[in-house]
Amino acid sequence: MSEQKLQHRPNYTLPEEELLYPGHVACPGCGGSLSMRYALKALGKDTMVVIPACCWSIIAGPFPYSSLDVPIYHTAFETTGAVTSGIRAGLQALGKEGITVVGWAGDGGTFDIGIQALSGAVERNDDFIYICYDNEAYMNTGIQRSSATPYLAWTTTTPVAHPKDKPKKDIVAIMAAHRIPYTATATVGYPEDMIRKLKKAQSIRGAKFIHLLSPCPPGWKSEAADSIRLTRLAVQSKVFPLYEIENGRDYNITVWPEPEIPVRDYMRLQGRFRHLTEEHLQLIQEEVDENWARLVERAEGKGV
Ligand SMILES: Cc1ncc(C[n+]2csc(CCOP(=O)(O)OP(=O)(O)O)c2C)c(N)n1
Ligand SMILES: [Mg+2]
């Protein structure tokens, strides 16, 4: 960062480099697009990104145009883990070092259809970073529920009369169970924490998994201007704790919820939860409290 720029932006703590350009086609307030912008700020230009079918297949722009200043490989929905492994093997065969290979997939492409390829790639401990930007439904095809959709949320396939009756799948625990070197959660409302985790992932050899909470105004029925606030409320309500896990065992909570708030304060800004009753909110609060207590125990080295 130049001296002059520092003078104008004394509190700017993020890398200045921009590898996502204006002109992309994300919706206003898209958490997934800001996630990519920050991720590339952290990882830098020597990065290759593998993108399966998801909103990001569209956001990047139609071939031959691209809003990303790094190579992108668009691939089939279920194949991100296999393609990232293949690209790493190809780079190795060519003797090319110093390149970060990133799998960049949505929650549907990660929690559901891509989990087999992902599990295979991380079990082989291939050297790549898998980043799931989680907007908690299949947004690109019109807001269908995925296994990342929260308990009782509205989607077009879980309408108000039949809201989702299953809890969100714990993908981070599934990844940690593979005993990979690094697993972490992050979100754009805490950009320094997110960038630190991505840089740390980049410095470690082997398989790394990063789970990003990424608000989606059309899918969450929220205001575009509330996206950043929602990520902060998600952390403060403990709905989406920020933590990291090394070697599948060592848990570290990186941002303590401050101030602590009830889940209702996170949910009331989102139309997808508008139908919830007091009883529903109580059930969700209990589930969140239980998950948080388990995480704290693990971070203190007591839990399993
Ligand atoms: C095998 C296959 N099934 C279905 C689709 C249609 N499809 C394209 S994107 C998408 C939704 C992706 O959801 P997610 O991974 O959560 O990403 P998001 O759209 O939310 O960013 C679906 C179902 C496809 N491209 N390929
Ligand atoms: Mg999604």
mmCIF file of C-alpha atoms and ligand atoms in Angstrom:
data_model
loop_
_atom_site.group_PDB
_atom_site.id
_atom_site.type_symbol
_atom_site.label_atom_id
_atom_site.label_comp_id
_atom_site.label_asym_id
_atom_site.label_seq_id
_atom_site.Cartn_x
_atom_site.Cartn_y
_atom_site.Cartn_z
ATOM 1 C CA MET A 1 0.000 0.000 0.000
ATOM 2 C CA SER A 2 1.496 3.357 -0.968
ATOM 3 C CA GLU A 3 2.129 6.127 1.586
ATOM 4 C CA GLN A 4 -0.373 8.364 -0.209
ATOM 5 C CA LYS A 5 -3.189 5.799 -0.108
ATOM 6 C CA LEU A 6 -2.505 5.131 3.562
ATOM 7 C CA GLN A 7 -2.971 8.830 4.321
ATOM 8 C CA HIS A 8 -6.387 8.837 2.652
ATOM 9 C CA ARG A 9 -7.592 5.586 4.206
ATOM 10 C CA PRO A 10 -5.914 5.424 7.612
ATOM 11 C CA ASN A 11 -8.300 2.763 8.973
ATOM 12 C CA TYR A 12 -8.289 0.491 5.927
ATOM 13 C CA THR A 13 -6.993 -2.849 7.182
ATOM 14 C CA LEU A 14 -7.613 -5.074 4.133
ATOM 15 C CA PRO A 15 -5.226 -5.751 1.233
ATOM 16 C CA GLU A 16 -5.696 -3.009 -1.404
ATOM 17 C CA GLU A 17 -5.391 -5.355 -4.381
ATOM 18 C CA GLU A 18 -8.663 -5.833 -6.305
ATOM 19 C CA LEU A 19 -9.013 -9.045 -8.323
ATOM 20 C CA LEU A 20 -12.808 -8.848 -8.672
ATOM 21 C CA TYR A 21 -13.748 -6.016 -11.004
ATOM 22 C CA PRO A 22 -16.909 -3.900 -11.311
ATOM 23 C CA GLY A 23 -19.240 -5.161 -14.025
ATOM 24 C CA HIS A 24 -19.947 -8.552 -12.480
ATOM 25 C CA VAL A 25 -23.622 -9.493 -12.423
ATOM 26 C CA ALA A 26 -24.299 -10.260 -8.745
ATOM 27 C CA CYS A 27 -27.501 -8.950 -7.152
ATOM 28 C CA PRO A 28 -27.247 -5.892 -4.875
ATOM 29 C CA GLY A 29 -26.188 -6.960 -1.375
ATOM 30 C CA CYS A 30 -24.873 -10.370 -2.557
ATOM 31 C CA GLY A 31 -22.743 -11.863 0.218
ATOM 32 C CA GLY A 32 -21.249 -14.363 -2.241
ATOM 33 C CA SER A 33 -19.743 -11.663 -4.447
ATOM 34 C CA LEU A 34 -18.187 -9.750 -1.546
ATOM 35 C CA SER A 35 -16.884 -13.093 -0.231
ATOM 36 C CA MET A 36 -15.028 -13.660 -3.510
ATOM 37 C CA ARG A 37 -13.653 -10.112 -3.500
ATOM 38 C CA TYR A 38 -12.207 -10.506 -0.020
ATOM 39 C CA ALA A 39 -11.002 -14.062 -0.626
ATOM 40 C CA LEU A 40 -8.988 -12.942 -3.655
ATOM 41 C CA LYS A 41 -7.605 -9.972 -1.737
ATOM 42 C CA ALA A 42 -6.281 -12.531 0.757
ATOM 43 C CA LEU A 43 -5.013 -15.107 -1.741
ATOM 44 C CA GLY A 44 -3.592 -12.836 -4.460
ATOM 45 C CA LYS A 45 -3.107 -13.152 -8.190
ATOM 46 C CA ASP A 46 -1.432 -16.559 -8.308
ATOM 47 C CA THR A 47 -4.737 -18.281 -7.671
ATOM 48 C CA MET A 48 -6.875 -20.554 -9.866
ATOM 49 C CA VAL A 49 -10.571 -20.869 -9.101
ATOM 50 C CA VAL A 50 -12.769 -23.882 -9.888
ATOM 51 C CA ILE A 51 -16.482 -22.984 -9.970
ATOM 52 C CA PRO A 52 -19.284 -25.554 -10.341
ATOM 53 C CA ALA A 53 -22.890 -24.704 -11.251
ATOM 54 C CA CYS A 54 -24.056 -22.020 -8.794
ATOM 55 C CA CYS A 55 -24.750 -18.263 -8.756
ATOM 56 C CA TRP A 56 -21.036 -17.689 -9.265
ATOM 57 C CA SER A 57 -21.199 -19.426 -12.682
ATOM 58 C CA ILE A 58 -23.275 -16.408 -13.684
ATOM 59 C CA ILE A 59 -21.742 -13.657 -11.535
ATOM 60 C CA ALA A 60 -18.329 -13.972 -13.193
ATOM 61 C CA GLY A 61 -19.859 -12.985 -16.566
ATOM 62 C CA PRO A 62 -20.438 -14.715 -19.933
ATOM 63 C CA PHE A 63 -17.463 -16.184 -21.828
ATOM 64 C CA PRO A 64 -15.154 -14.670 -23.093
ATOM 65 C CA TYR A 65 -15.632 -11.975 -20.438
ATOM 66 C CA SER A 66 -14.791 -12.404 -16.773
ATOM 67 C CA SER A 67 -14.962 -10.116 -13.774
ATOM 68 C CA LEU A 68 -12.150 -12.057 -12.084
ATOM 69 C CA ASP A 69 -8.508 -11.303 -12.782
ATOM 70 C CA VAL A 70 -7.543 -14.919 -12.089
ATOM 71 C CA PRO A 71 -8.144 -18.068 -14.172
ATOM 72 C CA ILE A 72 -11.540 -19.731 -13.689
ATOM 73 C CA TYR A 73 -12.474 -23.300 -14.554
ATOM 74 C CA HIS A 74 -16.252 -23.663 -14.814
ATOM 75 C CA THR A 75 -17.227 -27.230 -14.100
ATOM 76 C CA ALA A 76 -20.170 -29.566 -13.483
ATOM 77 C CA PHE A 77 -22.180 -29.233 -10.288
ATOM 78 C CA GLU A 78 -20.889 -32.314 -8.466
ATOM 79 C CA THR A 79 -17.236 -32.228 -9.490
ATOM 80 C CA THR A 80 -15.447 -29.395 -7.639
ATOM 81 C CA GLY A 81 -13.379 -31.684 -5.400
ATOM 82 C CA ALA A 82 -12.300 -33.902 -8.304
ATOM 83 C CA VAL A 83 -11.414 -30.964 -10.593
ATOM 84 C CA THR A 84 -9.365 -29.139 -7.953
ATOM 85 C CA SER A 85 -7.449 -32.382 -7.334
ATOM 86 C CA GLY A 86 -6.868 -32.770 -11.061
ATOM 87 C CA ILE A 87 -5.625 -29.200 -11.481
ATOM 88 C CA ARG A 88 -3.215 -29.613 -8.562
ATOM 89 C CA ALA A 89 -1.910 -32.864 -10.101
ATOM 90 C CA GLY A 90 -1.528 -31.114 -13.457
ATOM 91 C CA LEU A 91 0.432 -28.220 -11.926
ATOM 92 C CA GLN A 92 2.644 -30.728 -10.143
ATOM 93 C CA ALA A 93 3.295 -32.621 -13.380
ATOM 94 C CA LEU A 94 4.311 -29.345 -15.031
ATOM 95 C CA GLY A 95 6.556 -28.498 -12.086
ATOM 96 C CA LYS A 96 4.614 -25.297 -11.310
ATOM 97 C CA GLU A 97 4.794 -24.190 -7.713
ATOM 98 C CA GLY A 98 3.392 -21.259 -5.732
ATOM 99 C CA ILE A 99 -0.120 -21.446 -7.213
ATOM 100 C CA THR A 100 -3.134 -21.622 -4.913
ATOM 101 C CA VAL A 101 -5.899 -23.880 -6.219
ATOM 102 C CA VAL A 102 -9.343 -22.959 -4.910
ATOM 103 C CA GLY A 103 -12.623 -24.853 -5.213
ATOM 104 C CA TRP A 104 -15.389 -22.238 -4.925
ATOM 105 C CA ALA A 105 -18.852 -23.738 -4.531
ATOM 106 C CA GLY A 106 -22.254 -22.960 -3.079
ATOM 107 C CA ASP A 107 -23.928 -24.879 -0.291
ATOM 108 C CA GLY A 108 -25.885 -27.093 -2.708
ATOM 109 C CA GLY A 109 -22.655 -27.924 -4.567
ATOM 110 C CA THR A 110 -20.892 -28.662 -1.277
ATOM 111 C CA PHE A 111 -23.275 -30.018 1.385
ATOM 112 C CA ASP A 112 -25.342 -32.022 -1.128
ATOM 113 C CA ILE A 113 -24.317 -32.931 -4.651
ATOM 114 C CA GLY A 114 -20.563 -32.264 -4.379
ATOM 115 C CA ILE A 115 -19.919 -33.959 -1.056
ATOM 116 C CA GLN A 116 -18.646 -37.228 -2.538
ATOM 117 C CA ALA A 117 -15.963 -35.558 -4.680
ATOM 118 C CA LEU A 118 -15.114 -33.215 -1.802
ATOM 119 C CA SER A 119 -14.776 -36.054 0.706
ATOM 120 C CA GLY A 120 -12.516 -37.931 -1.713
ATOM 121 C CA ALA A 121 -10.277 -34.926 -2.320
ATOM 122 C CA VAL A 122 -9.863 -34.042 1.348
ATOM 123 C CA GLU A 123 -9.361 -37.681 2.320
ATOM 124 C CA ARG A 124 -6.435 -37.745 -0.132
ATOM 125 C CA ASN A 125 -5.305 -34.504 1.561
ATOM 126 C CA ASP A 126 -4.780 -32.907 -1.837
ATOM 127 C CA ASP A 127 -3.244 -29.445 -1.669
ATOM 128 C CA PHE A 128 -6.102 -27.004 -2.254
ATOM 129 C CA ILE A 129 -8.512 -24.681 -0.456
ATOM 130 C CA TYR A 130 -12.170 -25.575 -0.734
ATOM 131 C CA ILE A 131 -14.343 -22.536 -0.059
ATOM 132 C CA CYS A 132 -18.086 -22.943 0.344
ATOM 133 C CA TYR A 133 -20.032 -19.686 0.140
ATOM 134 C CA ASP A 134 -23.182 -20.708 1.938
ATOM 135 C CA ASN A 135 -26.362 -18.760 1.139
ATOM 136 C CA GLU A 136 -28.389 -21.609 2.644
ATOM 137 C CA ALA A 137 -30.365 -22.707 -0.444
ATOM 138 C CA TYR A 138 -30.118 -23.397 -4.180
ATOM 139 C CA MET A 139 -30.402 -19.718 -5.060
ATOM 140 C CA ASN A 140 -29.379 -19.718 -8.719
ATOM 141 C CA THR A 141 -32.298 -21.973 -9.652
ATOM 142 C CA GLY A 142 -34.910 -20.168 -7.553
ATOM 143 C CA ILE A 143 -34.458 -20.744 -3.791
ATOM 144 C CA GLN A 144 -34.887 -24.495 -3.297
ATOM 145 C CA ARG A 145 -33.920 -25.944 0.092
ATOM 146 C CA SER A 146 -30.538 -27.615 0.532
ATOM 147 C CA SER A 147 -29.158 -29.497 3.520
ATOM 148 C CA ALA A 148 -27.597 -26.151 4.538
ATOM 149 C CA THR A 149 -31.000 -24.456 4.845
ATOM 150 C CA PRO A 150 -31.680 -23.639 8.509
ATOM 151 C CA TYR A 151 -34.337 -25.405 10.547
ATOM 152 C CA LEU A 152 -37.847 -24.030 9.871
ATOM 153 C CA ALA A 153 -36.744 -21.616 7.124
ATOM 154 C CA TRP A 154 -38.990 -20.838 4.172
ATOM 155 C CA THR A 155 -37.811 -21.748 0.667
ATOM 156 C CA THR A 156 -39.858 -22.469 -2.474
ATOM 157 C CA THR A 157 -39.636 -26.211 -1.708
ATOM 158 C CA THR A 158 -40.262 -25.728 2.022
ATOM 159 C CA PRO A 159 -43.243 -23.349 1.879
ATOM 160 C CA VAL A 160 -44.709 -21.736 4.986
ATOM 161 C CA ALA A 161 -47.204 -24.582 5.477
ATOM 162 C CA HIS A 162 -44.277 -27.076 5.423
ATOM 163 C CA PRO A 163 -41.121 -25.273 6.597
ATOM 164 C CA LYS A 164 -37.871 -27.231 6.680
ATOM 165 C CA ASP A 165 -38.153 -29.866 9.401
ATOM 166 C CA LYS A 166 -34.459 -30.843 9.532
ATOM 167 C CA PRO A 167 -31.565 -28.948 11.133
ATOM 168 C CA LYS A 168 -28.721 -27.516 9.034
ATOM 169 C CA LYS A 169 -26.086 -30.141 8.221
ATOM 170 C CA ASP A 170 -22.878 -29.616 10.211
ATOM 171 C CA ILE A 171 -20.477 -29.543 7.260
ATOM 172 C CA VAL A 172 -17.594 -28.196 9.367
ATOM 173 C CA ALA A 173 -17.791 -31.224 11.699
ATOM 174 C CA ILE A 174 -17.874 -33.521 8.648
ATOM 175 C CA MET A 175 -14.745 -31.877 7.243
ATOM 176 C CA ALA A 176 -12.985 -31.919 10.631
ATOM 177 C CA ALA A 177 -13.791 -35.636 10.893
ATOM 178 C CA HIS A 178 -11.552 -36.128 7.836
ATOM 179 C CA ARG A 179 -8.689 -34.854 10.071
ATOM 180 C CA ILE A 180 -7.600 -32.331 7.449
ATOM 181 C CA PRO A 181 -4.963 -29.761 8.482
ATOM 182 C CA TYR A 182 -7.285 -26.741 8.547
ATOM 183 C CA THR A 183 -11.022 -26.062 8.684
ATOM 184 C CA ALA A 184 -12.555 -22.665 9.482
ATOM 185 C CA THR A 185 -15.717 -20.595 9.373
ATOM 186 C CA ALA A 186 -15.698 -16.935 8.330
ATOM 187 C CA THR A 187 -17.957 -14.214 7.012
ATOM 188 C CA VAL A 188 -17.616 -10.855 5.283
ATOM 189 C CA GLY A 189 -18.915 -8.850 8.269
ATOM 190 C CA TYR A 190 -15.614 -9.740 10.011
ATOM 191 C CA PRO A 191 -13.234 -9.191 7.089
ATOM 192 C CA GLU A 192 -9.968 -9.151 9.056
ATOM 193 C CA ASP A 193 -10.818 -12.523 10.607
ATOM 194 C CA MET A 194 -11.775 -13.883 7.184
ATOM 195 C CA ILE A 195 -8.614 -12.660 5.478
ATOM 196 C CA ARG A 196 -6.391 -13.959 8.274
ATOM 197 C CA LYS A 197 -7.967 -17.421 7.954
ATOM 198 C CA LEU A 198 -7.584 -17.490 4.173
ATOM 199 C CA LYS A 199 -3.937 -16.470 4.394
ATOM 200 C CA LYS A 200 -3.379 -19.118 7.043
ATOM 201 C CA ALA A 201 -5.069 -21.734 4.821
ATOM 202 C CA GLN A 202 -2.815 -20.652 1.952
ATOM 203 C CA SER A 203 0.294 -21.169 4.087
ATOM 204 C CA ILE A 204 -0.619 -24.772 4.988
ATOM 205 C CA ARG A 205 -0.015 -27.699 2.604
ATOM 206 C CA GLY A 206 -2.802 -30.244 2.162
ATOM 207 C CA ALA A 207 -6.593 -29.906 2.174
ATOM 208 C CA LYS A 208 -8.213 -26.840 3.734
ATOM 209 C CA PHE A 209 -11.941 -26.143 4.062
ATOM 210 C CA ILE A 210 -13.448 -22.679 4.638
ATOM 211 C CA HIS A 211 -17.157 -22.207 5.310
ATOM 212 C CA LEU A 212 -18.433 -18.677 4.550
ATOM 213 C CA LEU A 213 -21.880 -17.455 5.585
ATOM 214 C CA SER A 214 -23.071 -15.399 2.591
ATOM 215 C CA PRO A 215 -26.365 -13.504 2.796
ATOM 216 C CA CYS A 216 -28.648 -13.577 -0.257
ATOM 217 C CA PRO A 217 -31.257 -10.761 -0.212
ATOM 218 C CA PRO A 218 -33.634 -12.352 -2.780
ATOM 219 C CA GLY A 219 -33.461 -15.764 -1.087
ATOM 220 C CA TRP A 220 -33.489 -14.589 2.511
ATOM 221 C CA LYS A 221 -36.123 -11.941 1.743
ATOM 222 C CA SER A 222 -33.882 -9.355 3.373
ATOM 223 C CA GLU A 223 -32.848 -5.817 2.455
ATOM 224 C CA ALA A 224 -29.686 -5.534 0.342
ATOM 225 C CA ALA A 225 -28.399 -2.883 2.761
ATOM 226 C CA ASP A 226 -28.689 -5.352 5.675
ATOM 227 C CA SER A 227 -26.300 -8.026 4.355
ATOM 228 C CA ILE A 228 -23.270 -7.003 6.391
ATOM 229 C CA ARG A 229 -25.410 -6.388 9.467
ATOM 230 C CA LEU A 230 -26.901 -9.892 9.073
ATOM 231 C CA THR A 231 -23.478 -11.543 9.075
ATOM 232 C CA ARG A 232 -22.618 -9.705 12.290
ATOM 233 C CA LEU A 233 -25.950 -10.609 13.893
ATOM 234 C CA ALA A 234 -25.393 -14.253 12.855
ATOM 235 C CA VAL A 235 -22.130 -14.262 14.818
ATOM 236 C CA GLN A 236 -23.468 -12.301 17.799
ATOM 237 C CA SER A 237 -26.501 -14.617 18.091
ATOM 238 C CA LYS A 238 -24.162 -17.678 17.829
ATOM 239 C CA VAL A 239 -26.112 -18.911 14.823
ATOM 240 C CA PHE A 240 -22.820 -18.814 12.891
ATOM 241 C CA PRO A 241 -19.843 -18.920 15.285
ATOM 242 C CA LEU A 242 -16.419 -17.932 13.959
ATOM 243 C CA TYR A 243 -13.837 -20.609 14.713
ATOM 244 C CA GLU A 244 -11.053 -22.710 13.239
ATOM 245 C CA ILE A 245 -9.987 -26.333 13.674
ATOM 246 C CA GLU A 246 -6.468 -27.638 13.176
ATOM 247 C CA ASN A 247 -5.928 -31.282 12.260
ATOM 248 C CA GLY A 248 -9.577 -32.014 13.023
ATOM 249 C CA ARG A 249 -8.925 -31.738 16.770
ATOM 250 C CA ASP A 250 -7.756 -28.345 17.981
ATOM 251 C CA TYR A 251 -10.694 -25.923 18.099
ATOM 252 C CA ASN A 252 -10.202 -22.180 18.479
ATOM 253 C CA ILE A 253 -13.037 -19.624 18.682
ATOM 254 C CA THR A 254 -11.614 -16.601 16.857
ATOM 255 C CA VAL A 255 -14.336 -13.988 17.433
ATOM 256 C CA TRP A 256 -16.306 -14.084 20.666
ATOM 257 C CA PRO A 257 -19.971 -13.007 20.232
ATOM 258 C CA GLU A 258 -20.051 -9.381 21.369
ATOM 259 C CA PRO A 259 -22.655 -8.272 22.277
ATOM 260 C CA GLU A 260 -24.529 -11.546 22.778
ATOM 261 C CA ILE A 261 -28.017 -11.339 21.268
ATOM 262 C CA PRO A 262 -31.015 -13.712 20.963
ATOM 263 C CA VAL A 263 -31.593 -15.516 17.642
ATOM 264 C CA ARG A 264 -34.791 -13.508 17.125
ATOM 265 C CA ASP A 265 -32.691 -10.344 16.527
ATOM 266 C CA TYR A 266 -30.963 -12.099 13.616
ATOM 267 C CA MET A 267 -34.153 -13.629 12.235
ATOM 268 C CA ARG A 268 -36.482 -10.660 12.325
ATOM 269 C CA LEU A 269 -34.666 -8.937 9.433
ATOM 270 C CA GLN A 270 -35.340 -11.913 7.135
ATOM 271 C CA GLY A 271 -38.666 -12.673 5.453
ATOM 272 C CA ARG A 272 -37.766 -16.370 5.226
ATOM 273 C CA PHE A 273 -38.350 -16.564 9.002
ATOM 274 C CA ARG A 274 -41.391 -14.269 9.142
ATOM 275 C CA HIS A 275 -43.836 -17.154 9.777
ATOM 276 C CA LEU A 276 -42.026 -18.340 12.922
ATOM 277 C CA THR A 277 -44.032 -18.473 16.133
ATOM 278 C CA GLU A 278 -42.723 -17.861 19.663
ATOM 279 C CA GLU A 279 -42.546 -21.631 20.072
ATOM 280 C CA HIS A 280 -40.460 -21.974 16.896
ATOM 281 C CA LEU A 281 -38.066 -19.256 18.050
ATOM 282 C CA GLN A 282 -37.680 -21.024 21.370
ATOM 283 C CA LEU A 283 -36.835 -24.320 19.611
ATOM 284 C CA ILE A 284 -34.240 -22.598 17.431
ATOM 285 C CA GLN A 285 -32.742 -20.755 20.425
ATOM 286 C CA GLU A 286 -32.357 -24.077 22.278
ATOM 287 C CA GLU A 287 -30.646 -25.696 19.299
ATOM 288 C CA VAL A 288 -28.271 -22.725 18.880
ATOM 289 C CA ASP A 289 -27.440 -22.687 22.620
ATOM 290 C CA GLU A 290 -26.721 -26.419 22.570
ATOM 291 C CA ASN A 291 -24.443 -26.149 19.530
ATOM 292 C CA TRP A 292 -22.598 -23.194 21.073
ATOM 293 C CA ALA A 293 -22.066 -25.037 24.375
ATOM 294 C CA ARG A 294 -20.622 -28.001 22.460
ATOM 295 C CA LEU A 295 -18.294 -25.711 20.501
ATOM 296 C CA VAL A 296 -17.057 -23.980 23.679
ATOM 297 C CA GLU A 297 -16.361 -27.378 25.261
ATOM 298 C CA ARG A 298 -14.380 -28.434 22.218
ATOM 299 C CA ALA A 299 -12.426 -25.163 22.246
ATOM 300 C CA GLU A 300 -11.608 -25.763 25.894
ATOM 301 C CA GLY A 301 -10.361 -29.220 24.968
ATOM 302 C CA LYS A 302 -13.130 -30.998 26.854
ATOM 303 C CA GLY A 303 -15.583 -31.998 24.149
ATOM 304 C CA VAL A 304 -15.458 -34.683 21.502
HETATM 305 C C1 LIG B 1 -26.325 -32.122 -12.116
HETATM 306 C C2 LIG B 1 -27.012 -30.803 -12.051
HETATM 307 N N1 LIG B 1 -28.206 -30.702 -11.406
HETATM 308 C C3 LIG B 1 -28.823 -29.512 -11.340
HETATM 309 C C4 LIG B 1 -28.269 -28.399 -11.910
HETATM 310 C C5 LIG B 1 -29.016 -27.082 -11.864
HETATM 311 N N2 LIG B 1 -28.416 -26.130 -10.971
HETATM 312 C C6 LIG B 1 -27.545 -25.167 -11.403
HETATM 313 S S1 LIG B 1 -27.065 -24.128 -10.198
HETATM 314 C C7 LIG B 1 -28.033 -24.921 -9.055
HETATM 315 C C8 LIG B 1 -28.136 -24.399 -7.654
HETATM 316 C C9 LIG B 1 -26.814 -24.306 -6.952
HETATM 317 O O1 LIG B 1 -27.013 -24.066 -5.572
HETATM 318 P P1 LIG B 1 -25.786 -23.733 -4.651
HETATM 319 O O2 LIG B 1 -24.707 -24.728 -4.857
HETATM 320 O O3 LIG B 1 -26.290 -23.566 -3.262
HETATM 321 O O4 LIG B 1 -25.272 -22.333 -5.231
HETATM 322 P P2 LIG B 1 -26.126 -20.952 -5.342
HETATM 323 O O5 LIG B 1 -26.922 -21.040 -6.603
HETATM 324 O O6 LIG B 1 -26.992 -20.853 -4.132
HETATM 325 O O7 LIG B 1 -25.092 -19.884 -5.411
HETATM 326 C C10 LIG B 1 -28.701 -26.004 -9.630
HETATM 327 C C11 LIG B 1 -29.663 -26.877 -8.921
HETATM 328 C C12 LIG B 1 -27.030 -28.537 -12.585
HETATM 329 N N3 LIG B 1 -26.423 -27.494 -13.150
HETATM 330 N N4 LIG B 1 -26.431 -29.749 -12.641
HETATM 331 MG MG MG B 2 -26.668 -21.787 -2.252
#
